[in-house]
Short mmCIF file of C-alpha atoms in Angstrom, two decimals:
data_model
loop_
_atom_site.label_atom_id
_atom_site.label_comp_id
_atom_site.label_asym_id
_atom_site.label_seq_id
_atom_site.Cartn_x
_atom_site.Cartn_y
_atom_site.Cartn_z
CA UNK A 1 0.00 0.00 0.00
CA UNK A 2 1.32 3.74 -1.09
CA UNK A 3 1.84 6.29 1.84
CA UNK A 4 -1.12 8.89 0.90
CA UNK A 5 1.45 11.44 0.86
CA UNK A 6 3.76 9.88 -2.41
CA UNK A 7 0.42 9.21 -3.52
CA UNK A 8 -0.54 13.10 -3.75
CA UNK A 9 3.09 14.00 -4.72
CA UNK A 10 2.75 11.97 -7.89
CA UNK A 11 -0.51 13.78 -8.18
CA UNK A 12 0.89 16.67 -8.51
CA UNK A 13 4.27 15.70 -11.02
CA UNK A 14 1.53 14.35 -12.98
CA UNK A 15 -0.69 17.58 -12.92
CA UNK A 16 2.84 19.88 -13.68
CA UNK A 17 2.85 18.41 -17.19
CA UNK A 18 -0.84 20.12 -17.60
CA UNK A 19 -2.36 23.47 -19.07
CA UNK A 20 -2.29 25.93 -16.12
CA UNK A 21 -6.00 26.35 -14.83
CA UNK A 22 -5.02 29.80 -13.12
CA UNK A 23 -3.51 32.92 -14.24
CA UNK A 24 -5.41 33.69 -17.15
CA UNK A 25 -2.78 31.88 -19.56
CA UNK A 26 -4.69 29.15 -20.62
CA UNK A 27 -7.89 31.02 -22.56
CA UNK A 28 -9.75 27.76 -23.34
CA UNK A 29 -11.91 24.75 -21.23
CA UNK A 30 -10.99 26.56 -17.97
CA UNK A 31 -12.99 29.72 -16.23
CA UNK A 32 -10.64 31.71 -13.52
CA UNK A 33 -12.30 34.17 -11.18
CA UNK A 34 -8.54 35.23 -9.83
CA UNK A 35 -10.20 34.62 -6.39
CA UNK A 36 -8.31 32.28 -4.77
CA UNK A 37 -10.90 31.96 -1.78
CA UNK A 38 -13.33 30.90 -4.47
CA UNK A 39 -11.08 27.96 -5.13
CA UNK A 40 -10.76 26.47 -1.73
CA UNK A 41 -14.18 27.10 -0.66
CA UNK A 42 -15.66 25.09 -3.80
CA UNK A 43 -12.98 22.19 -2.85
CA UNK A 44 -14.04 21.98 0.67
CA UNK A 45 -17.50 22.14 0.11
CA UNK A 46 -16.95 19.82 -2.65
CA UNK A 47 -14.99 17.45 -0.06
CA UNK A 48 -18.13 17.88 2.17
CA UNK A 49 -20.95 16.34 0.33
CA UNK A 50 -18.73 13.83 -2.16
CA UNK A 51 -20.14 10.80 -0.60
CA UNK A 52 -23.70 11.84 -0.68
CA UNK A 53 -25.49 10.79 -3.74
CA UNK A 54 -27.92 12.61 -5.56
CA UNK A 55 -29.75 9.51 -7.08
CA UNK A 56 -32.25 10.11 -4.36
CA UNK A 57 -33.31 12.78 -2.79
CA UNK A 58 -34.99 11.81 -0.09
CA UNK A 59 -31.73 10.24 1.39
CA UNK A 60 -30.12 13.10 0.96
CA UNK A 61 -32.20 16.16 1.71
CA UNK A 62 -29.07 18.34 1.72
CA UNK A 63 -28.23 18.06 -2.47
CA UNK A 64 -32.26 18.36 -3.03
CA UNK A 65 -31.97 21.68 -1.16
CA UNK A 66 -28.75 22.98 -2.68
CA UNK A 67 -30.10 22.02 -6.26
CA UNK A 68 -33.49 24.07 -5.70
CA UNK A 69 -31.54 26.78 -4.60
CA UNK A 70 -28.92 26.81 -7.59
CA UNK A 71 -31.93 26.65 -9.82
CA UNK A 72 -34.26 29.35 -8.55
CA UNK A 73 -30.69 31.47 -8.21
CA UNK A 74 -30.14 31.08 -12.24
CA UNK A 75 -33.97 31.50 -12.35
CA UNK A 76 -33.90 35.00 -11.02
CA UNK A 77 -30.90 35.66 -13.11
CA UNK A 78 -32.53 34.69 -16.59
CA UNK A 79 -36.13 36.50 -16.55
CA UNK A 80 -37.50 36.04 -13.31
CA UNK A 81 -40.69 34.44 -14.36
CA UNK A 82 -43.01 32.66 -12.50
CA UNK A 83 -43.17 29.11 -12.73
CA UNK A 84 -39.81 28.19 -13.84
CA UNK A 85 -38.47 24.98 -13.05
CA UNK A 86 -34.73 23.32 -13.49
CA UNK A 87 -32.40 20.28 -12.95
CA UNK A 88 -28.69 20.52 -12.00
CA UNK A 89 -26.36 18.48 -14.90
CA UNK A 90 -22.95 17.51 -14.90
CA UNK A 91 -22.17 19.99 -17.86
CA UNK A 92 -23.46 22.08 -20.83
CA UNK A 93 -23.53 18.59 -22.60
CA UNK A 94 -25.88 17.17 -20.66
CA UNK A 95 -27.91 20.31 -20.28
CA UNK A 96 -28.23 20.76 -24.17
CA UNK A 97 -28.93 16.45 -24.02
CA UNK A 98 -31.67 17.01 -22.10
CA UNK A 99 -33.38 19.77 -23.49
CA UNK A 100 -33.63 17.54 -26.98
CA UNK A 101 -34.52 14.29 -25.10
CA UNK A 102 -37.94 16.45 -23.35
CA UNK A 103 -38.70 17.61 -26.80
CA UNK A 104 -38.66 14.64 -28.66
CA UNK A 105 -40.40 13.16 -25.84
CA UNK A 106 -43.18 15.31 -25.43
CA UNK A 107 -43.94 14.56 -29.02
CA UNK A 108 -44.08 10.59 -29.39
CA UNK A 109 -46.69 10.90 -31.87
CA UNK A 110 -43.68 12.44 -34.47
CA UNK A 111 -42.24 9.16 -36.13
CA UNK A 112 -39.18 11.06 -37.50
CA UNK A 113 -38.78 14.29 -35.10
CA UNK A 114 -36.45 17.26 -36.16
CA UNK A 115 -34.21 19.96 -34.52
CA UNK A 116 -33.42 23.18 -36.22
CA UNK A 117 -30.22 24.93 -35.34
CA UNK A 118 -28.04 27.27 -36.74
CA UNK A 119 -24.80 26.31 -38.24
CA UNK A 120 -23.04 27.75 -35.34
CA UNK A 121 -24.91 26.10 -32.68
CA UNK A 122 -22.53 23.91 -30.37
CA UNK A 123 -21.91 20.87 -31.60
CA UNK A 124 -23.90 19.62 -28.18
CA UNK A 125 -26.69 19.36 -30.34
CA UNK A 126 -25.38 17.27 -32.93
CA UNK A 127 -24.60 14.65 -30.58
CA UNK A 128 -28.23 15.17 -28.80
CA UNK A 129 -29.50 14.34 -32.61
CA UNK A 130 -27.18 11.30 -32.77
CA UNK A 131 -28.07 9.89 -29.36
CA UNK A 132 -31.76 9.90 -29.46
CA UNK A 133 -32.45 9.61 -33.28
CA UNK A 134 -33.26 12.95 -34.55
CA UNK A 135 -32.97 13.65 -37.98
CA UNK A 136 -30.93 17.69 -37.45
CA UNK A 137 -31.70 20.67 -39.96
CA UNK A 138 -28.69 22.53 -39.90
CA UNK A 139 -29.54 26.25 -40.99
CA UNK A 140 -26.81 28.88 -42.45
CA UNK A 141 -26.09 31.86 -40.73
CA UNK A 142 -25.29 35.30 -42.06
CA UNK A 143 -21.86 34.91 -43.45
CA UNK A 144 -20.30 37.83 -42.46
CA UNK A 145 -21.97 38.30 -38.62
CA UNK A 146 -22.46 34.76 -38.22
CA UNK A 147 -25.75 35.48 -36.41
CA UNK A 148 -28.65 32.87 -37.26
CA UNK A 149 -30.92 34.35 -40.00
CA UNK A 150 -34.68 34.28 -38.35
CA UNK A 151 -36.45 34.05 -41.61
CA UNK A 152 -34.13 30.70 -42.67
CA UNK A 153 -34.70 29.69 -39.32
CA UNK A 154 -38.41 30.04 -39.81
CA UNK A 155 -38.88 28.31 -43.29
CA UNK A 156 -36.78 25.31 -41.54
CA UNK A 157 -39.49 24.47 -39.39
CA UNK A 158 -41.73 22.03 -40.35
CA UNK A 159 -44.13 19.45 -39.11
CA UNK A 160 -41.84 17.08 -37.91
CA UNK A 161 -40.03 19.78 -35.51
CA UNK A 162 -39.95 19.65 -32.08
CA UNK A 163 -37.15 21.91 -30.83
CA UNK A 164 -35.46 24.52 -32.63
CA UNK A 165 -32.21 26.39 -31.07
CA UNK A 166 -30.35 28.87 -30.82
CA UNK A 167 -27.34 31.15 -28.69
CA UNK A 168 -26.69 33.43 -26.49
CA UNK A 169 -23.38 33.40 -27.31
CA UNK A 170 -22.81 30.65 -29.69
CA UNK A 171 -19.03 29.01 -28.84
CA UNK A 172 -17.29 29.46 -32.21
CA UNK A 173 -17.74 33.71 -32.30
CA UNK A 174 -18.90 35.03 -29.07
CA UNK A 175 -21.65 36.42 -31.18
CA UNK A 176 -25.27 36.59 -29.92
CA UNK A 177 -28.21 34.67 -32.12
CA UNK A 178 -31.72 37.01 -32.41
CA UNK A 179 -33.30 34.88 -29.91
CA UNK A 180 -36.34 36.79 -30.04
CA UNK A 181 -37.33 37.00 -33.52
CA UNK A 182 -36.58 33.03 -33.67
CA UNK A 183 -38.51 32.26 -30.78
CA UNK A 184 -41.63 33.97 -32.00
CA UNK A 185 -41.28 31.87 -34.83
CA UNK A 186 -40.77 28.51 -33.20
CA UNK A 187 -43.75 29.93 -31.37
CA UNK A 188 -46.10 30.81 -33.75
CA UNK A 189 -45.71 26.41 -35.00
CA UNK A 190 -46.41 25.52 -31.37
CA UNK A 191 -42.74 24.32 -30.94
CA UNK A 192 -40.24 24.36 -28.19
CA UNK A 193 -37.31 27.03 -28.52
CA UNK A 194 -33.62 26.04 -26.46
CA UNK A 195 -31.58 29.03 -25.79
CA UNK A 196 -27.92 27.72 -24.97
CA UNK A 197 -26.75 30.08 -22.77
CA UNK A 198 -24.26 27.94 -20.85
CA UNK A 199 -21.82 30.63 -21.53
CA UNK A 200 -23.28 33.89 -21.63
CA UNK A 201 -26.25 32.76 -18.87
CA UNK A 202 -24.67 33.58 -15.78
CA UNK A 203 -22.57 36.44 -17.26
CA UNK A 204 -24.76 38.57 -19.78
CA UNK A 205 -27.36 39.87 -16.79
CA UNK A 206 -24.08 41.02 -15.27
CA UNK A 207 -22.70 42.80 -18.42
CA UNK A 208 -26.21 44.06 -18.98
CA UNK A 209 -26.45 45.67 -15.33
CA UNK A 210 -22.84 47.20 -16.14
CA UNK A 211 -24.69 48.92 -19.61
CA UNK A 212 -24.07 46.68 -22.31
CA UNK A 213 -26.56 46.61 -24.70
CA UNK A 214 -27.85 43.13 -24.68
CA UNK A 215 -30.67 42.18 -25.97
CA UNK A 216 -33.14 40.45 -24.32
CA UNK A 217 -32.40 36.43 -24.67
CA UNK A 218 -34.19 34.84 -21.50
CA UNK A 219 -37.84 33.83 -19.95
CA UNK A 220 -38.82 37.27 -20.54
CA UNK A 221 -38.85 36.63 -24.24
CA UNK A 222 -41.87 35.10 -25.37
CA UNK A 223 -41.67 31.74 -27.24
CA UNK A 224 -38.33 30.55 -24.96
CA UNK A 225 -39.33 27.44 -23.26
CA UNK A 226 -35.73 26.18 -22.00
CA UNK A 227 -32.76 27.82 -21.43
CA UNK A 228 -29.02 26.03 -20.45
CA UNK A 229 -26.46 27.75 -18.31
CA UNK A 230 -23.51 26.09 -17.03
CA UNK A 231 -22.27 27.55 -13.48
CA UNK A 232 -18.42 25.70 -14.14
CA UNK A 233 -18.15 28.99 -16.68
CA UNK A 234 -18.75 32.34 -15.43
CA UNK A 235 -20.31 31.46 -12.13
CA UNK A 236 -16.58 30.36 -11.44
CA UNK A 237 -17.83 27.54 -9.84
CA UNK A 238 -15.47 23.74 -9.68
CA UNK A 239 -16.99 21.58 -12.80
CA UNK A 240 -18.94 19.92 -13.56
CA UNK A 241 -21.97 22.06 -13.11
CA UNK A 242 -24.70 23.05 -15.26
CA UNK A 243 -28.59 24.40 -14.92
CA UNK A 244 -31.09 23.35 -16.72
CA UNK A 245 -34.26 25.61 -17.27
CA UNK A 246 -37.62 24.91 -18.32
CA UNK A 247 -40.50 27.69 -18.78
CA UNK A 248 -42.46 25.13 -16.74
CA UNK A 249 -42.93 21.83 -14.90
CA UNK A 250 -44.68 20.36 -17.70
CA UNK A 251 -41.83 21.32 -20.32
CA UNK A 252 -39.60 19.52 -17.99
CA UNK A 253 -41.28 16.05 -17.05
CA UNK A 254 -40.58 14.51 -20.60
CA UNK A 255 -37.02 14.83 -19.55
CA UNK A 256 -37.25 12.92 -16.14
CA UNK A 257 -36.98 9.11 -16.34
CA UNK A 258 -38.87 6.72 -14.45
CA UNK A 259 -38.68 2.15 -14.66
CA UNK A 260 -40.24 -0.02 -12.03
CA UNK A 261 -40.16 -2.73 -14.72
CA UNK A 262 -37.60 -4.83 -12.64
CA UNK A 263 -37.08 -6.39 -9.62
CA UNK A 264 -35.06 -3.48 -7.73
CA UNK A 265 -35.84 0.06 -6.25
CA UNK A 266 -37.75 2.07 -8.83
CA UNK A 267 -35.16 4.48 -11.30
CA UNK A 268 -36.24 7.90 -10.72
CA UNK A 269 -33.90 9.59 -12.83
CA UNK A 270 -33.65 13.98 -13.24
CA UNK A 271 -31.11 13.98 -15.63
CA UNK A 272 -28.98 11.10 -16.94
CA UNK A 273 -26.80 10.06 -14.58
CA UNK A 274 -28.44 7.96 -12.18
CA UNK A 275 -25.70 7.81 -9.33
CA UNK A 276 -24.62 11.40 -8.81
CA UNK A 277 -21.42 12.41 -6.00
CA UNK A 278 -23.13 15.51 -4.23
CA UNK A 279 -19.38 16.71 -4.49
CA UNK A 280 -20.24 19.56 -7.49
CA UNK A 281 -23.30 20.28 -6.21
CA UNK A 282 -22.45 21.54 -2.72
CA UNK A 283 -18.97 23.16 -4.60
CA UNK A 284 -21.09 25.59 -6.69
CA UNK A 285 -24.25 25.72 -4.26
CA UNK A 286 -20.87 27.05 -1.95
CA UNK A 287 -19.79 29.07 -4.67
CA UNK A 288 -22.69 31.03 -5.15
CA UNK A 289 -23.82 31.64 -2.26
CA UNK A 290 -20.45 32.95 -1.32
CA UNK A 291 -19.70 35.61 -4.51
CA UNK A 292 -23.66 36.61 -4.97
CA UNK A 293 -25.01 39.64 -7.04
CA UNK A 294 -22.26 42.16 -5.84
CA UNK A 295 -19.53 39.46 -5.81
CA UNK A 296 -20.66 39.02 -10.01
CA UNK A 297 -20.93 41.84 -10.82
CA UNK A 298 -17.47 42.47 -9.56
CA UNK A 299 -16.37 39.82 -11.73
CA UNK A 300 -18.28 41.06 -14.62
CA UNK A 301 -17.08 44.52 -14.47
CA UNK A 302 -13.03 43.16 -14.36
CA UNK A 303 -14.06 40.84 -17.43
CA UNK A 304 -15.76 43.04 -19.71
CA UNK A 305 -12.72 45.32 -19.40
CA UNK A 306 -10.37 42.82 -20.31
CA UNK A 307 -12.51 41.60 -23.35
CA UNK A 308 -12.69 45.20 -24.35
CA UNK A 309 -8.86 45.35 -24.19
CA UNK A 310 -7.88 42.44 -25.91
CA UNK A 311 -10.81 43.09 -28.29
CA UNK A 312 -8.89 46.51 -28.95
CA UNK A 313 -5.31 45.30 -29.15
CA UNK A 314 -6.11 42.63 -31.88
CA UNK A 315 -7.79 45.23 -34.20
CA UNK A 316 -4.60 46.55 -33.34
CA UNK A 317 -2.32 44.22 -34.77
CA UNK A 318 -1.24 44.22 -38.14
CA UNK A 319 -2.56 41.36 -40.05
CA UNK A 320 -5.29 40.32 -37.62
CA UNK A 321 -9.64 41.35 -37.63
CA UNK A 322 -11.89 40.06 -35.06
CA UNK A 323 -14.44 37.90 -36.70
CA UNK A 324 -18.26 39.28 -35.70
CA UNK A 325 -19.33 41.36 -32.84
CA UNK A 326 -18.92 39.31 -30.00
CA UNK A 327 -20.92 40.87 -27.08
CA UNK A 328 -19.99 38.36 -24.85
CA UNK A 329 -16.73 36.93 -23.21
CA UNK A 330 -15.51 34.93 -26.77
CA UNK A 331 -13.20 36.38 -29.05
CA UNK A 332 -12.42 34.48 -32.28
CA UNK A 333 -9.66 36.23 -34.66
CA UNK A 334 -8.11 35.49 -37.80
CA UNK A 335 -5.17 36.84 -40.10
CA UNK A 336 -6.52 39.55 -42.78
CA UNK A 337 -3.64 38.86 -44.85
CA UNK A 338 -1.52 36.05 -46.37
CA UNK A 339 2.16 34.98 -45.60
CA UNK A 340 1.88 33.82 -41.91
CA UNK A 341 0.18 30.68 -40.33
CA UNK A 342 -2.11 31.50 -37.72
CA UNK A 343 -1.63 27.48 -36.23
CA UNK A 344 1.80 29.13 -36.05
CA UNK A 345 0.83 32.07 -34.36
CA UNK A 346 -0.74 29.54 -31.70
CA UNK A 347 2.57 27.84 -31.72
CA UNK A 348 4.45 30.86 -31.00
CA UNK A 349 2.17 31.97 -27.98
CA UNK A 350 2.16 28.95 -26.48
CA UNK A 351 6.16 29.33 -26.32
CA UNK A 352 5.65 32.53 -24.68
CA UNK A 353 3.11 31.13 -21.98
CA UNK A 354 -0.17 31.20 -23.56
CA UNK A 355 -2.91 28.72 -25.09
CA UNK A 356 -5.12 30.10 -27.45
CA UNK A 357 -7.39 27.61 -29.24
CA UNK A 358 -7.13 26.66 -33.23
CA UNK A 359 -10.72 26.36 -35.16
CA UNK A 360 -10.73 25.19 -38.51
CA UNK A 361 -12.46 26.75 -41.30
CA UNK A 362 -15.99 26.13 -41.47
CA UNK A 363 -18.05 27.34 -44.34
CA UNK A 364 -17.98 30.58 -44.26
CA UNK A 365 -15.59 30.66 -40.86
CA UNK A 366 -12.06 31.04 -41.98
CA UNK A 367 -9.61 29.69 -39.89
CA UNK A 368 -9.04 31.46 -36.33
CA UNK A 369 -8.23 31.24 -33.10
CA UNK A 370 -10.55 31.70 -29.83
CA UNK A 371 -9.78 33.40 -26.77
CA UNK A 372 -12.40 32.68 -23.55
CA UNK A 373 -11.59 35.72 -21.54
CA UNK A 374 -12.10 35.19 -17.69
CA UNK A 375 -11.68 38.15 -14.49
CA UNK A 376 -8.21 36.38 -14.28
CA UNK A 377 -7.07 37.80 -17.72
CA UNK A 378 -7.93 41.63 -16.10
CA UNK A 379 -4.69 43.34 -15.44
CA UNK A 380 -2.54 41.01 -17.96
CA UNK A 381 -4.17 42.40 -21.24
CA UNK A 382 -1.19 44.65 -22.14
CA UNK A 383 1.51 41.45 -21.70
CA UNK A 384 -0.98 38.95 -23.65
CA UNK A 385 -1.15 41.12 -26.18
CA UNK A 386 2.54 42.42 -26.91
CA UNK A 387 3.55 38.43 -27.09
CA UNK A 388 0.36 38.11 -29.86
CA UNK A 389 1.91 40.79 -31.71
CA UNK A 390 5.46 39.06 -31.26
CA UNK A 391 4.19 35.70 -31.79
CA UNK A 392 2.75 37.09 -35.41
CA UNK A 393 5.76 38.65 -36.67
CA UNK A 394 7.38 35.29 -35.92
CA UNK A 395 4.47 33.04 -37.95
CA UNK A 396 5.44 36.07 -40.54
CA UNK A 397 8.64 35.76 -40.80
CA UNK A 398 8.48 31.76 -40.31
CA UNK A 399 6.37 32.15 -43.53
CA UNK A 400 3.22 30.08 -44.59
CA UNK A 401 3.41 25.96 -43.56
CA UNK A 402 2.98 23.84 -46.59
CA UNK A 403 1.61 20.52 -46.36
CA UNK A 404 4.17 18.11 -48.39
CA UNK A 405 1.89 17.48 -51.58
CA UNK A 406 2.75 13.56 -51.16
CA UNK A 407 1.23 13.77 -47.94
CA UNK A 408 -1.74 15.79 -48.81
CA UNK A 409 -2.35 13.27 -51.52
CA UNK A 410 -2.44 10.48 -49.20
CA UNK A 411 -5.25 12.05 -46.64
CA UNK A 412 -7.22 12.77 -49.55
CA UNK A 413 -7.99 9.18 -50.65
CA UNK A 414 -8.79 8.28 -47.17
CA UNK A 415 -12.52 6.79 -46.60
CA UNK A 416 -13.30 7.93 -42.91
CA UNK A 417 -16.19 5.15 -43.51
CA UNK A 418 -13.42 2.78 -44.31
CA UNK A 419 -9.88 3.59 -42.85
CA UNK A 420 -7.81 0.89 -41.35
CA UNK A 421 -5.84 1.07 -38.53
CA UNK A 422 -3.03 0.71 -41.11
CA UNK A 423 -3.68 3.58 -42.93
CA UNK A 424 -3.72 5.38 -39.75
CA UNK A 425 -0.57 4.06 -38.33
CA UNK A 426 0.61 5.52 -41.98
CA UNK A 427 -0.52 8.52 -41.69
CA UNK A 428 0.92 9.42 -37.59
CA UNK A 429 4.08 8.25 -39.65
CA UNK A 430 3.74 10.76 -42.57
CA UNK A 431 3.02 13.17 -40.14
CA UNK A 432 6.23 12.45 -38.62
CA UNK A 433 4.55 11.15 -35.01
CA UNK A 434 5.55 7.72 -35.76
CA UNK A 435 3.71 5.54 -33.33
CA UNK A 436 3.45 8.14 -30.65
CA UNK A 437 0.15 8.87 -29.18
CA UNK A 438 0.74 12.47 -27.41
CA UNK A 439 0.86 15.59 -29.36
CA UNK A 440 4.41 17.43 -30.09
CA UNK A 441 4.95 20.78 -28.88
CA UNK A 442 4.07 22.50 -31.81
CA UNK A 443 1.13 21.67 -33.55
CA UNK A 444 1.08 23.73 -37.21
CA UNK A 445 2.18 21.10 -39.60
CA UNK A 446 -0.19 18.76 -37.81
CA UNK A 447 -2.98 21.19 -37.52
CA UNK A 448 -2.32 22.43 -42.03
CA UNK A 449 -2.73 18.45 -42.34
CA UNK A 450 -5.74 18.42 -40.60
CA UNK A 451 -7.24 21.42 -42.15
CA UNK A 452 -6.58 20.02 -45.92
CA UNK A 453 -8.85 16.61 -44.74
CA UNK A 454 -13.02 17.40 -45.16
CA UNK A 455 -14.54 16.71 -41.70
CA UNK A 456 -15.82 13.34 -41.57
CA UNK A 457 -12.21 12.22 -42.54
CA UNK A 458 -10.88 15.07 -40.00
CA UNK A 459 -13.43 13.59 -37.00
CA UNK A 460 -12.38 9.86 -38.20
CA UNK A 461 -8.71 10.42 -37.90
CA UNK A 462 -8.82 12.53 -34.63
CA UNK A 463 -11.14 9.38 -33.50
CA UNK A 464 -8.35 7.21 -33.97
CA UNK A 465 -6.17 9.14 -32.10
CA UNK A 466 -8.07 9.49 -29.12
CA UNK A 467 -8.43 5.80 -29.38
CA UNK A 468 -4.68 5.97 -29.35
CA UNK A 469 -4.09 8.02 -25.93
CA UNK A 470 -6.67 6.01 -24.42
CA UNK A 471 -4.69 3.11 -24.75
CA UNK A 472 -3.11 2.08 -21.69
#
């Protein structure tokens, strides 16, 4: 048996090899309130209530409690309305999961149900479709805002439609979809609209109470029936959290699960776990209760200055435009010129201390990178942005990557429906990873690869490589 303490200190050699999750360097998949009180009083609350398990309430009083008070606290936040009900999830995932699985449900009369979602909606909903058999009506957006167009949105809904969507911000841009003008038209066809707010939900109010102009998106829009908002983002809070709203208690029971067809306990399920640790619960419950309006707002304040900052400095260096008008805490940015890389401008900041995130070009989304701006990066805009400026002129002067043509030959008569494990092995090795399965230090060549490959045979091969590091 290992002494607990060379237990925990391999813990943590094995955590120094990670992205940092404070500081403000790392500006994607982690959410830093630069409180470090915030941190320790979500871990012990968390170590508090781990054992407990949600599965049933009854047992545990406490987590039924702490949920109703997490959900009538994003309540308030998003409308106010009367009769608003809500689960707790583990993430956005599950949030956006759910919110399909009550509207196909509440329809079982619809042999073939649809969703209708913007092109930029997160991609959430495109496993939600996949999951529970819906057939998904992906909608264009306005190419140049890359807002979802209301009257497309419209003519997409048909008789087989039982939830359309739409964000407030959507991931990719930070930009913010005209929730009402789509949800009076999912409203006037008697069908559910999903606002996926599980960025901007517990952030927006905040911005809007600091005088933003931001449009209303919430329960006080009529036509919204359900609205996600995930308190692991911008309710700082330890993951995995997430609320789930619905505009009522009927909206929400075709999402519950229930089986007394066996010989156990009868499954009452709210969301899809069954067996859930109380842990995250009482963390952000903690967490909330702690920070409050003032304590947000706070936050909100020291966040939209930074976004306004960075947003600034960008426009500010030569070669780059911010793509859209995000209103929000996303920034997505690409080069407005040839004759630098940008996966080498990602390169290059991640040398100096920073991860910025690579998104490939998506119809009419060039290639960028995306910045999730936190109250940690307040105070370190004018650093972040001299090494962006440095880490362009060195993509410049690095010049453009090219893909060897032999290689770029070989992805392209790949079948994702077909590709062996051969093929795969052959193409780490053109790549020059051999049979490694972590990712070198810098990612460009890989990344120009990946970008010349259509995305089935993109999501195929990145498959195989998570198949890879999963293999002990």
């Amino acid at each position: 048996m290992s002494r607990p303490d060379d237990v925990l200190a391999e813990l943590r050699e094995l955590r120094a090899g990670d992205l940092p999750t404070h500081g403000g360097r790392t500006l994607a998949y982690v959410y830093d309130s630069g409180l470090s009180e915030v941190d320790s009083l979500g871990a012990a609350a968390h170590a508090l209530a781990s054992s407990a398990n949600g599965l049933d309430p009854t047992a545990f009083p406490s987590l039924l409690r702490m949920e109703n008070d997490l959900v009538s606290a994003a309540s308030a936040l998003l409308g106010d309305v009367p009769g608003v009900v809500g689960s707790v999830t583990s993430g956005g995932t599950e949030s956006c999961l759910l919110a399909v699985l009550a509207a196909r449900d509440a329809h079982p009369e619809i042999a073939a149900p649809s969703i209708v979602l913007p092109t930029t909606a997160h991609a959430a909903f495109h496993k939600a479709a996949h999951l529970f058999g819906l057939r998904r009506i992906d909608v264009p957006v306005d190419p140049v805002t890359f807002r979802a167009d209301p009257a497309a949105m419209a003519a997409a809904i048909d008789g087989s439609t039982v939830l359309v969507v739409a964000s407030a911000p959507s991931y990719a841009h930070g930009v913010l979809d005209p929730i009402a003008e789509i949800a009076a038209a999912a409203s006037a066809r008697g069908v559910r609209m999903h606002v996926d707010a599980c960025i901007g939900g517990w952030v927006l109010p905040y911005f809007a109470r600091l005088g933003a102009d931001v449009p209303p998106f919430d329960f006080r829009v009529p036509g919204v029936t359900s609205i996600s908002v995930d308190l692991h983002k911008y309710a700082y809070c330890p993951k995995g959290t997430s609320v789930l709203l619905h505009a009522s208690a009927e909206l929400r029971r075709s999402h519950y699960f229930a089986s007394a067809a066996w010989p156990g306990y009868t499954m009452l399920n709210t969301t899809i776990q069954s067996t859930r640790s109380g842990g995250p619960l009482a963390a952000a419950w903690a967490v909330v209760r702690h920070l409050g309006s003032e304590g947000y707002l706070a936050l909100a304040e020291s966040t939209r200055e930074a976004v306004s900052r960075i947003r600034s400095g960008i426009s500010e260096v030569p070669g780059l435009r911010v793509l859209g008008d995000p209103v929000s805490t996303l920034i997505a940015f690409t080069g407005a010129e040839d004759g630098f890389d940008l996966f080498t401008v990602a390169d290059e900041m991640k040398v100096r201390g920073w991860y910025v995130q690579p998104q490939f070009a998506h119809l009419s989304s060039p290639v960028n990178l995306h910045l999730t701006v936190t109250a940690a990066n307040h105070g370190s805009e004018k650093e972040f942005l001299t090494d962006l400026a440095a880490s362009v002129d060195a993509a410049r002067a690095a010049g453009p990557v090219v893909v060897d043509p032999a290689v770029a030959e070989f992805v392209a008569a790949l079948d994702p429906e077909t590709l062996t494990s051969e093929q795969f092995a052959g193409l780490l090795a053109a790549a020059g990873l051999g049979g490694a399965s972590r990712l070198p230090d810098r990612m460009a060549e890989i990344n120009a690869l990946l970008a010349t490959a259509p995305a089935p045979l993109r999501e195929r091969l990145l498959l195989e490589f998570l198949g890879a590091l999963y293999t002990p």
